[in-house]
PDB file of C-alpha atoms in Angstrom:
ATOM      1  CA  UNK A   1      40.032  31.897 -11.876  1.00 94.00           C
ATOM      2  CA  UNK A   2      36.313  31.140 -11.916  1.00 94.00           C
ATOM      3  CA  UNK A   3      34.728  30.984  -8.488  1.00 96.00           C
ATOM      4  CA  UNK A   4      32.926  27.733  -7.570  1.00 94.00           C
ATOM      5  CA  UNK A   5      29.550  29.459  -8.052  1.00 93.00           C
ATOM      6  CA  UNK A   6      30.605  30.745 -11.499  1.00 93.00           C
ATOM      7  CA  UNK A   7      31.811  27.281 -12.466  1.00 91.00           C
ATOM      8  CA  UNK A   8      28.548  25.706 -11.354  1.00 89.00           C
ATOM      9  CA  UNK A   9      26.576  28.332 -13.255  1.00 88.00           C
ATOM     10  CA  UNK A  10      28.586  27.725 -16.438  1.00 82.00           C
ATOM     11  CA  UNK A  11      28.036  23.938 -16.277  1.00 80.00           C
ATOM     12  CA  UNK A  12      25.218  22.531 -18.373  1.00 73.00           C
ATOM     13  CA  UNK A  13      22.136  21.428 -16.468  1.00 67.00           C
ATOM     14  CA  UNK A  14      22.467  17.738 -17.360  1.00 64.00           C
ATOM     15  CA  UNK A  15      25.987  17.629 -15.945  1.00 75.00           C
ATOM     16  CA  UNK A  16      24.886  19.100 -12.614  1.00 72.00           C
ATOM     17  CA  UNK A  17      22.499  16.161 -12.177  1.00 66.00           C
ATOM     18  CA  UNK A  18      25.252  13.545 -12.410  1.00 74.00           C
ATOM     19  CA  UNK A  19      26.292  11.849  -9.126  1.00 73.00           C
ATOM     20  CA  UNK A  20      29.938  12.743  -9.858  1.00 81.00           C
ATOM     21  CA  UNK A  21      29.225  16.482 -10.081  1.00 83.00           C
ATOM     22  CA  UNK A  22      29.218  16.988  -6.306  1.00 88.00           C
ATOM     23  CA  UNK A  23      32.610  15.300  -5.923  1.00 90.00           C
ATOM     24  CA  UNK A  24      34.000  17.334  -8.819  1.00 92.00           C
ATOM     25  CA  UNK A  25      32.804  20.579  -7.243  1.00 94.00           C
ATOM     26  CA  UNK A  26      34.378  19.612  -3.913  1.00 95.00           C
ATOM     27  CA  UNK A  27      37.738  19.107  -5.620  1.00 96.00           C
ATOM     28  CA  UNK A  28      37.325  22.412  -7.427  1.00 96.00           C
ATOM     29  CA  UNK A  29      36.570  24.205  -4.171  1.00 97.00           C
ATOM     30  CA  UNK A  30      39.808  22.829  -2.718  1.00 97.00           C
ATOM     31  CA  UNK A  31      41.813  24.173  -5.657  1.00 97.00           C
ATOM     32  CA  UNK A  32      39.987  27.498  -5.475  1.00 98.00           C
ATOM     33  CA  UNK A  33      40.846  27.743  -1.774  1.00 98.00           C
ATOM     34  CA  UNK A  34      44.540  27.622  -2.756  1.00 97.00           C
ATOM     35  CA  UNK A  35      43.919  30.444  -5.207  1.00 98.00           C
ATOM     36  CA  UNK A  36      41.956  32.534  -2.700  1.00 98.00           C
ATOM     37  CA  UNK A  37      44.666  32.316  -0.081  1.00 97.00           C
ATOM     38  CA  UNK A  38      47.851  32.334  -2.147  1.00 97.00           C
ATOM     39  CA  UNK A  39      47.042  33.830  -5.539  1.00 98.00           C
ATOM     40  CA  UNK A  40      48.744  32.779  -8.766  1.00 98.00           C
ATOM     41  CA  UNK A  41      51.528  30.303  -7.988  1.00 98.00           C
ATOM     42  CA  UNK A  42      53.261  27.373  -9.655  1.00 98.00           C
ATOM     43  CA  UNK A  43      51.835  25.138  -6.926  1.00 98.00           C
ATOM     44  CA  UNK A  44      48.298  26.266  -7.814  1.00 98.00           C
ATOM     45  CA  UNK A  45      48.865  25.480 -11.501  1.00 98.00           C
ATOM     46  CA  UNK A  46      50.261  22.031 -10.722  1.00 98.00           C
ATOM     47  CA  UNK A  47      47.503  21.235  -8.231  1.00 97.00           C
ATOM     48  CA  UNK A  48      44.772  22.207 -10.691  1.00 98.00           C
ATOM     49  CA  UNK A  49      46.430  20.321 -13.562  1.00 98.00           C
ATOM     50  CA  UNK A  50      46.937  17.155 -11.491  1.00 97.00           C
ATOM     51  CA  UNK A  51      43.348  17.043 -10.283  1.00 96.00           C
ATOM     52  CA  UNK A  52      41.477  18.017 -13.444  1.00 96.00           C
ATOM     53  CA  UNK A  53      43.778  17.192 -16.373  1.00 97.00           C
ATOM     54  CA  UNK A  54      46.810  14.992 -15.780  1.00 95.00           C
ATOM     55  CA  UNK A  55      44.898  12.235 -13.986  1.00 86.00           C
ATOM     56  CA  UNK A  56      41.749  12.449 -16.113  1.00 91.00           C
ATOM     57  CA  UNK A  57      41.081  10.311 -19.206  1.00 90.00           C
ATOM     58  CA  UNK A  58      39.392  13.101 -21.158  1.00 91.00           C
ATOM     59  CA  UNK A  59      39.777  16.427 -19.367  1.00 95.00           C
ATOM     60  CA  UNK A  60      37.216  19.136 -19.949  1.00 94.00           C
ATOM     61  CA  UNK A  61      38.093  21.943 -22.316  1.00 96.00           C
ATOM     62  CA  UNK A  62      37.224  24.574 -19.695  1.00 95.00           C
ATOM     63  CA  UNK A  63      39.791  23.099 -17.300  1.00 97.00           C
ATOM     64  CA  UNK A  64      42.525  22.980 -19.930  1.00 98.00           C
ATOM     65  CA  UNK A  65      41.845  26.602 -20.859  1.00 98.00           C
ATOM     66  CA  UNK A  66      41.828  27.703 -17.235  1.00 98.00           C
ATOM     67  CA  UNK A  67      45.065  25.894 -16.408  1.00 98.00           C
ATOM     68  CA  UNK A  68      46.671  27.546 -19.440  1.00 98.00           C
ATOM     69  CA  UNK A  69      45.410  30.906 -18.157  1.00 98.00           C
ATOM     70  CA  UNK A  70      46.910  30.236 -14.722  1.00 98.00           C
ATOM     71  CA  UNK A  71      50.279  29.335 -16.229  1.00 98.00           C
ATOM     72  CA  UNK A  72      50.104  32.534 -18.276  1.00 98.00           C
ATOM     73  CA  UNK A  73      49.713  34.470 -15.043  1.00 98.00           C
ATOM     74  CA  UNK A  74      53.016  33.113 -13.718  1.00 98.00           C
ATOM     75  CA  UNK A  75      54.797  33.877 -17.025  1.00 98.00           C
ATOM     76  CA  UNK A  76      55.069  30.240 -18.073  1.00 98.00           C
ATOM     77  CA  UNK A  77      53.841  30.433 -21.664  1.00 98.00           C
ATOM     78  CA  UNK A  78      55.536  27.146 -22.576  1.00 98.00           C
ATOM     79  CA  UNK A  79      53.462  25.199 -20.056  1.00 98.00           C
ATOM     80  CA  UNK A  80      50.357  27.097 -21.173  1.00 98.00           C
ATOM     81  CA  UNK A  81      51.091  26.075 -24.754  1.00 98.00           C
ATOM     82  CA  UNK A  82      51.640  22.457 -23.721  1.00 98.00           C
ATOM     83  CA  UNK A  83      48.140  22.200 -22.288  1.00 98.00           C
ATOM     84  CA  UNK A  84      46.528  24.175 -25.103  1.00 98.00           C
ATOM     85  CA  UNK A  85      47.948  21.688 -27.610  1.00 97.00           C
ATOM     86  CA  UNK A  86      45.555  19.138 -26.091  1.00 97.00           C
ATOM     87  CA  UNK A  87      42.672  21.097 -27.608  1.00 97.00           C
ATOM     88  CA  UNK A  88      44.099  21.755 -31.069  1.00 94.00           C
ATOM     89  CA  UNK A  89      42.191  18.858 -32.646  1.00 92.00           C
ATOM     90  CA  UNK A  90      38.999  19.248 -30.622  1.00 95.00           C
ATOM     91  CA  UNK A  91      35.942  20.929 -32.041  1.00 95.00           C
ATOM     92  CA  UNK A  92      35.135  23.769 -29.670  1.00 96.00           C
ATOM     93  CA  UNK A  93      32.431  26.398 -29.575  1.00 93.00           C
ATOM     94  CA  UNK A  94      31.118  29.188 -27.378  1.00 94.00           C
ATOM     95  CA  UNK A  95      32.960  30.029 -24.160  1.00 95.00           C
ATOM     96  CA  UNK A  96      35.453  27.180 -24.532  1.00 96.00           C
ATOM     97  CA  UNK A  97      36.500  28.276 -28.015  1.00 98.00           C
ATOM     98  CA  UNK A  98      36.759  31.920 -27.001  1.00 98.00           C
ATOM     99  CA  UNK A  99      38.925  31.082 -23.987  1.00 98.00           C
ATOM    100  CA  UNK A 100      41.043  28.742 -26.093  1.00 98.00           C
ATOM    101  CA  UNK A 101      41.629  31.373 -28.787  1.00 98.00           C
ATOM    102  CA  UNK A 102      42.551  34.019 -26.233  1.00 98.00           C
ATOM    103  CA  UNK A 103      45.056  31.785 -24.446  1.00 98.00           C
ATOM    104  CA  UNK A 104      46.629  30.520 -27.683  1.00 98.00           C
ATOM    105  CA  UNK A 105      47.143  34.074 -28.930  1.00 98.00           C
ATOM    106  CA  UNK A 106      48.653  35.150 -25.609  1.00 98.00           C
ATOM    107  CA  UNK A 107      51.009  32.178 -25.440  1.00 98.00           C
ATOM    108  CA  UNK A 108      52.224  32.505 -29.036  1.00 98.00           C
ATOM    109  CA  UNK A 109      52.685  36.274 -28.703  1.00 98.00           C
ATOM    110  CA  UNK A 110      54.609  36.117 -25.442  1.00 98.00           C
ATOM    111  CA  UNK A 111      56.850  33.372 -26.803  1.00 97.00           C
ATOM    112  CA  UNK A 112      57.647  35.655 -29.749  1.00 96.00           C
ATOM    113  CA  UNK A 113      55.926  33.431 -32.310  1.00 98.00           C
ATOM    114  CA  UNK A 114      54.165  36.379 -33.906  1.00 97.00           C
ATOM    115  CA  UNK A 115      53.759  34.831 -37.356  1.00 98.00           C
ATOM    116  CA  UNK A 116      51.943  31.850 -35.846  1.00 98.00           C
ATOM    117  CA  UNK A 117      49.892  34.252 -33.749  1.00 98.00           C
ATOM    118  CA  UNK A 118      49.022  36.293 -36.858  1.00 97.00           C
ATOM    119  CA  UNK A 119      47.913  33.174 -38.724  1.00 98.00           C
ATOM    120  CA  UNK A 120      45.847  31.959 -35.770  1.00 98.00           C
ATOM    121  CA  UNK A 121      44.211  35.384 -35.449  1.00 98.00           C
ATOM    122  CA  UNK A 122      43.312  35.388 -39.146  1.00 98.00           C
ATOM    123  CA  UNK A 123      41.748  31.928 -38.820  1.00 98.00           C
ATOM    124  CA  UNK A 124      39.654  32.845 -35.793  1.00 98.00           C
ATOM    125  CA  UNK A 125      38.992  36.587 -35.968  1.00 98.00           C
ATOM    126  CA  UNK A 126      35.464  36.197 -37.343  1.00 98.00           C
ATOM    127  CA  UNK A 127      34.507  33.908 -34.487  1.00 98.00           C
ATOM    128  CA  UNK A 128      36.066  36.230 -31.891  1.00 98.00           C
ATOM    129  CA  UNK A 129      34.320  39.316 -33.236  1.00 97.00           C
ATOM    130  CA  UNK A 130      30.955  37.566 -33.438  1.00 97.00           C
ATOM    131  CA  UNK A 131      31.372  36.147 -29.945  1.00 97.00           C
ATOM    132  CA  UNK A 132      32.136  39.454 -28.211  1.00 96.00           C
ATOM    133  CA  UNK A 133      29.131  41.137 -29.845  1.00 94.00           C
ATOM    134  CA  UNK A 134      26.891  38.847 -27.784  1.00 93.00           C
ATOM    135  CA  UNK A 135      28.754  39.252 -24.505  1.00 92.00           C
ATOM    136  CA  UNK A 136      29.860  41.900 -22.029  1.00 86.00           C
ATOM    137  CA  UNK A 137      32.305  44.673 -22.785  1.00 93.00           C
ATOM    138  CA  UNK A 138      34.696  42.839 -20.445  1.00 94.00           C
ATOM    139  CA  UNK A 139      34.983  40.115 -23.103  1.00 96.00           C
ATOM    140  CA  UNK A 140      35.428  42.805 -25.756  1.00 97.00           C
ATOM    141  CA  UNK A 141      38.272  44.305 -23.730  1.00 97.00           C
ATOM    142  CA  UNK A 142      39.808  40.864 -23.260  1.00 98.00           C
ATOM    143  CA  UNK A 143      39.804  40.330 -27.015  1.00 98.00           C
ATOM    144  CA  UNK A 144      41.347  43.704 -27.801  1.00 98.00           C
ATOM    145  CA  UNK A 145      44.028  43.328 -25.131  1.00 98.00           C
ATOM    146  CA  UNK A 146      44.968  39.949 -26.540  1.00 98.00           C
ATOM    147  CA  UNK A 147      45.035  41.167 -30.143  1.00 98.00           C
ATOM    148  CA  UNK A 148      47.252  44.059 -29.043  1.00 98.00           C
ATOM    149  CA  UNK A 149      49.777  41.511 -27.755  1.00 98.00           C
ATOM    150  CA  UNK A 150      49.937  39.944 -31.209  1.00 98.00           C
ATOM    151  CA  UNK A 151      50.745  43.327 -32.765  1.00 98.00           C
ATOM    152  CA  UNK A 152      53.233  44.050 -29.990  1.00 98.00           C
ATOM    153  CA  UNK A 153      55.029  40.754 -30.651  1.00 98.00           C
ATOM    154  CA  UNK A 154      55.210  41.718 -34.338  1.00 98.00           C
ATOM    155  CA  UNK A 155      56.583  45.151 -33.339  1.00 98.00           C
ATOM    156  CA  UNK A 156      53.490  46.880 -34.737  1.00 98.00           C
ATOM    157  CA  UNK A 157      53.280  49.096 -31.681  1.00 98.00           C
ATOM    158  CA  UNK A 158      51.021  51.792 -33.156  1.00 97.00           C
ATOM    159  CA  UNK A 159      48.501  49.131 -34.128  1.00 98.00           C
ATOM    160  CA  UNK A 160      48.738  47.623 -30.664  1.00 98.00           C
ATOM    161  CA  UNK A 161      47.932  50.953 -29.012  1.00 97.00           C
ATOM    162  CA  UNK A 162      45.026  51.574 -31.397  1.00 97.00           C
ATOM    163  CA  UNK A 163      43.462  48.286 -30.284  1.00 97.00           C
ATOM    164  CA  UNK A 164      43.667  49.321 -26.639  1.00 96.00           C
ATOM    165  CA  UNK A 165      41.913  52.597 -27.448  1.00 95.00           C
ATOM    166  CA  UNK A 166      38.738  50.929 -28.672  1.00 93.00           C
ATOM    167  CA  UNK A 167      36.538  53.013 -26.367  1.00 91.00           C
ATOM    168  CA  UNK A 168      36.175  51.031 -23.170  1.00 94.00           C
ATOM    169  CA  UNK A 169      34.000  52.739 -20.552  1.00 93.00           C
ATOM    170  CA  UNK A 170      35.228  52.253 -16.954  1.00 93.00           C
ATOM    171  CA  UNK A 171      32.896  50.692 -14.395  1.00 92.00           C
ATOM    172  CA  UNK A 172      33.530  52.483 -11.121  1.00 93.00           C
ATOM    173  CA  UNK A 173      36.728  52.884  -9.159  1.00 93.00           C
ATOM    174  CA  UNK A 174      37.379  49.152  -8.682  1.00 97.00           C
ATOM    175  CA  UNK A 175      37.455  48.237 -12.362  1.00 97.00           C
ATOM    176  CA  UNK A 176      39.952  45.393 -12.768  1.00 97.00           C
ATOM    177  CA  UNK A 177      39.433  45.280 -16.540  1.00 97.00           C
ATOM    178  CA  UNK A 178      40.536  48.916 -16.873  1.00 97.00           C
ATOM    179  CA  UNK A 179      43.562  48.186 -14.696  1.00 98.00           C
ATOM    180  CA  UNK A 180      44.468  45.191 -16.872  1.00 98.00           C
ATOM    181  CA  UNK A 181      44.220  47.358 -19.986  1.00 98.00           C
ATOM    182  CA  UNK A 182      46.539  49.967 -18.484  1.00 98.00           C
ATOM    183  CA  UNK A 183      49.036  47.291 -17.459  1.00 98.00           C
ATOM    184  CA  UNK A 184      48.955  45.955 -21.019  1.00 98.00           C
ATOM    185  CA  UNK A 185      49.685  49.487 -22.225  1.00 98.00           C
ATOM    186  CA  UNK A 186      52.706  49.680 -19.927  1.00 98.00           C
ATOM    187  CA  UNK A 187      53.955  46.390 -21.357  1.00 98.00           C
ATOM    188  CA  UNK A 188      53.615  47.641 -24.942  1.00 98.00           C
ATOM    189  CA  UNK A 189      55.432  50.883 -24.128  1.00 98.00           C
ATOM    190  CA  UNK A 190      58.233  48.905 -22.467  1.00 98.00           C
ATOM    191  CA  UNK A 191      58.664  46.761 -25.568  1.00 97.00           C
ATOM    192  CA  UNK A 192      58.460  49.723 -27.938  1.00 97.00           C
ATOM    193  CA  UNK A 193      61.352  51.499 -26.211  1.00 93.00           C
ATOM    194  CA  UNK A 194      59.455  54.787 -25.777  1.00 92.00           C
ATOM    195  CA  UNK A 195      60.763  55.817 -22.365  1.00 90.00           C
ATOM    196  CA  UNK A 196      58.689  58.997 -21.993  1.00 90.00           C
ATOM    197  CA  UNK A 197      55.498  57.184 -22.848  1.00 94.00           C
ATOM    198  CA  UNK A 198      56.446  54.355 -20.518  1.00 97.00           C
ATOM    199  CA  UNK A 199      56.931  56.647 -17.532  1.00 96.00           C
ATOM    200  CA  UNK A 200      53.564  58.303 -18.105  1.00 97.00           C
ATOM    201  CA  UNK A 201      51.843  54.948 -18.584  1.00 97.00           C
ATOM    202  CA  UNK A 202      53.319  53.599 -15.345  1.00 98.00           C
ATOM    203  CA  UNK A 203      52.220  56.716 -13.450  1.00 98.00           C
ATOM    204  CA  UNK A 204      48.675  56.489 -14.861  1.00 97.00           C
ATOM    205  CA  UNK A 205      48.424  52.812 -13.979  1.00 98.00           C
ATOM    206  CA  UNK A 206      49.568  53.418 -10.407  1.00 98.00           C
ATOM    207  CA  UNK A 207      46.977  56.205 -10.162  1.00 97.00           C
ATOM    208  CA  UNK A 208      44.279  53.795 -11.310  1.00 97.00           C
ATOM    209  CA  UNK A 209      45.339  51.256  -8.707  1.00 98.00           C
ATOM    210  CA  UNK A 210      45.242  53.889  -5.967  1.00 97.00           C
ATOM    211  CA  UNK A 211      41.595  54.561  -6.791  1.00 96.00           C
ATOM    212  CA  UNK A 212      40.612  51.066  -5.681  1.00 97.00           C
ATOM    213  CA  UNK A 213      38.647  51.126  -2.450  1.00 96.00           C
ATOM    214  CA  UNK A 214      38.562  47.358  -2.082  1.00 96.00           C
ATOM    215  CA  UNK A 215      40.187  44.217  -3.450  1.00 96.00           C
ATOM    216  CA  UNK A 216      38.767  40.753  -3.928  1.00 95.00           C
ATOM    217  CA  UNK A 217      41.616  38.976  -2.115  1.00 97.00           C
ATOM    218  CA  UNK A 218      44.175  39.922   0.521  1.00 97.00           C
ATOM    219  CA  UNK A 219      46.982  39.453  -2.008  1.00 98.00           C
ATOM    220  CA  UNK A 220      45.360  41.410  -4.863  1.00 98.00           C
ATOM    221  CA  UNK A 221      46.890  44.847  -4.253  1.00 98.00           C
ATOM    222  CA  UNK A 222      50.444  43.554  -3.933  1.00 98.00           C
ATOM    223  CA  UNK A 223      49.875  41.356  -6.980  1.00 98.00           C
ATOM    224  CA  UNK A 224      48.832  44.283  -9.176  1.00 98.00           C
ATOM    225  CA  UNK A 225      51.699  46.433  -7.919  1.00 98.00           C
ATOM    226  CA  UNK A 226      54.048  43.663  -9.003  1.00 98.00           C
ATOM    227  CA  UNK A 227      52.252  43.370 -12.355  1.00 98.00           C
ATOM    228  CA  UNK A 228      52.892  47.064 -13.047  1.00 98.00           C
ATOM    229  CA  UNK A 229      56.587  46.738 -12.175  1.00 98.00           C
ATOM    230  CA  UNK A 230      56.993  43.659 -14.350  1.00 98.00           C
ATOM    231  CA  UNK A 231      55.112  45.202 -17.273  1.00 98.00           C
ATOM    232  CA  UNK A 232      57.483  48.180 -17.131  1.00 98.00           C
ATOM    233  CA  UNK A 233      60.303  45.658 -17.626  1.00 97.00           C
ATOM    234  CA  UNK A 234      58.594  44.079 -20.623  1.00 97.00           C
ATOM    235  CA  UNK A 235      57.133  41.132 -18.697  1.00 98.00           C
ATOM    236  CA  UNK A 236      53.432  40.379 -18.763  1.00 97.00           C
TER     237      UNK A 236
END
């Protein structure tokens, strides 16, 4: 979830000058406080959705995408898809479109709708590839992880693993992106049925987690331990 400072930075300058912007940021800070203290929960998703989407005449695309992302984190792809449908007819660009594409592909893949995911990937792959070329390798990793889920859903496991091996370079011992990639690998092994590969992938991911010298939140370590266990059971 974006921090309040990241949200403010991502807002266009004209919006920050509006009298309503301060009140909006205060509400966002309240939601973020729930996230900081309790992590990814159903209550967090519902709180965010009520404040920024359900009770708003025309909710912002960034809020819809972020709520979908939060629901994805609690394994509720149906709710994620429900909110993403609100953006299907909107013309999006830049960060909003990238986030939308990523969340749609994740939701469709995890629901087993791999043909729909394939079609959506084909329609948007040029945009995704052009977008990541202009952004950090974290965005590149996010794209490849998501595309690997599409191949995994279609049972193209070799293709899924190839996508994860795109050449990401770790950034220190507290690299959450690397950890997420390893967890995704565990998930793909679990779905492929390769038990030997799964055991090795789980061990490697635990080793990566043990390297962390610090975590952003008090709940982070336990959360990632649970993520590894769930991925090994084919849940992501």
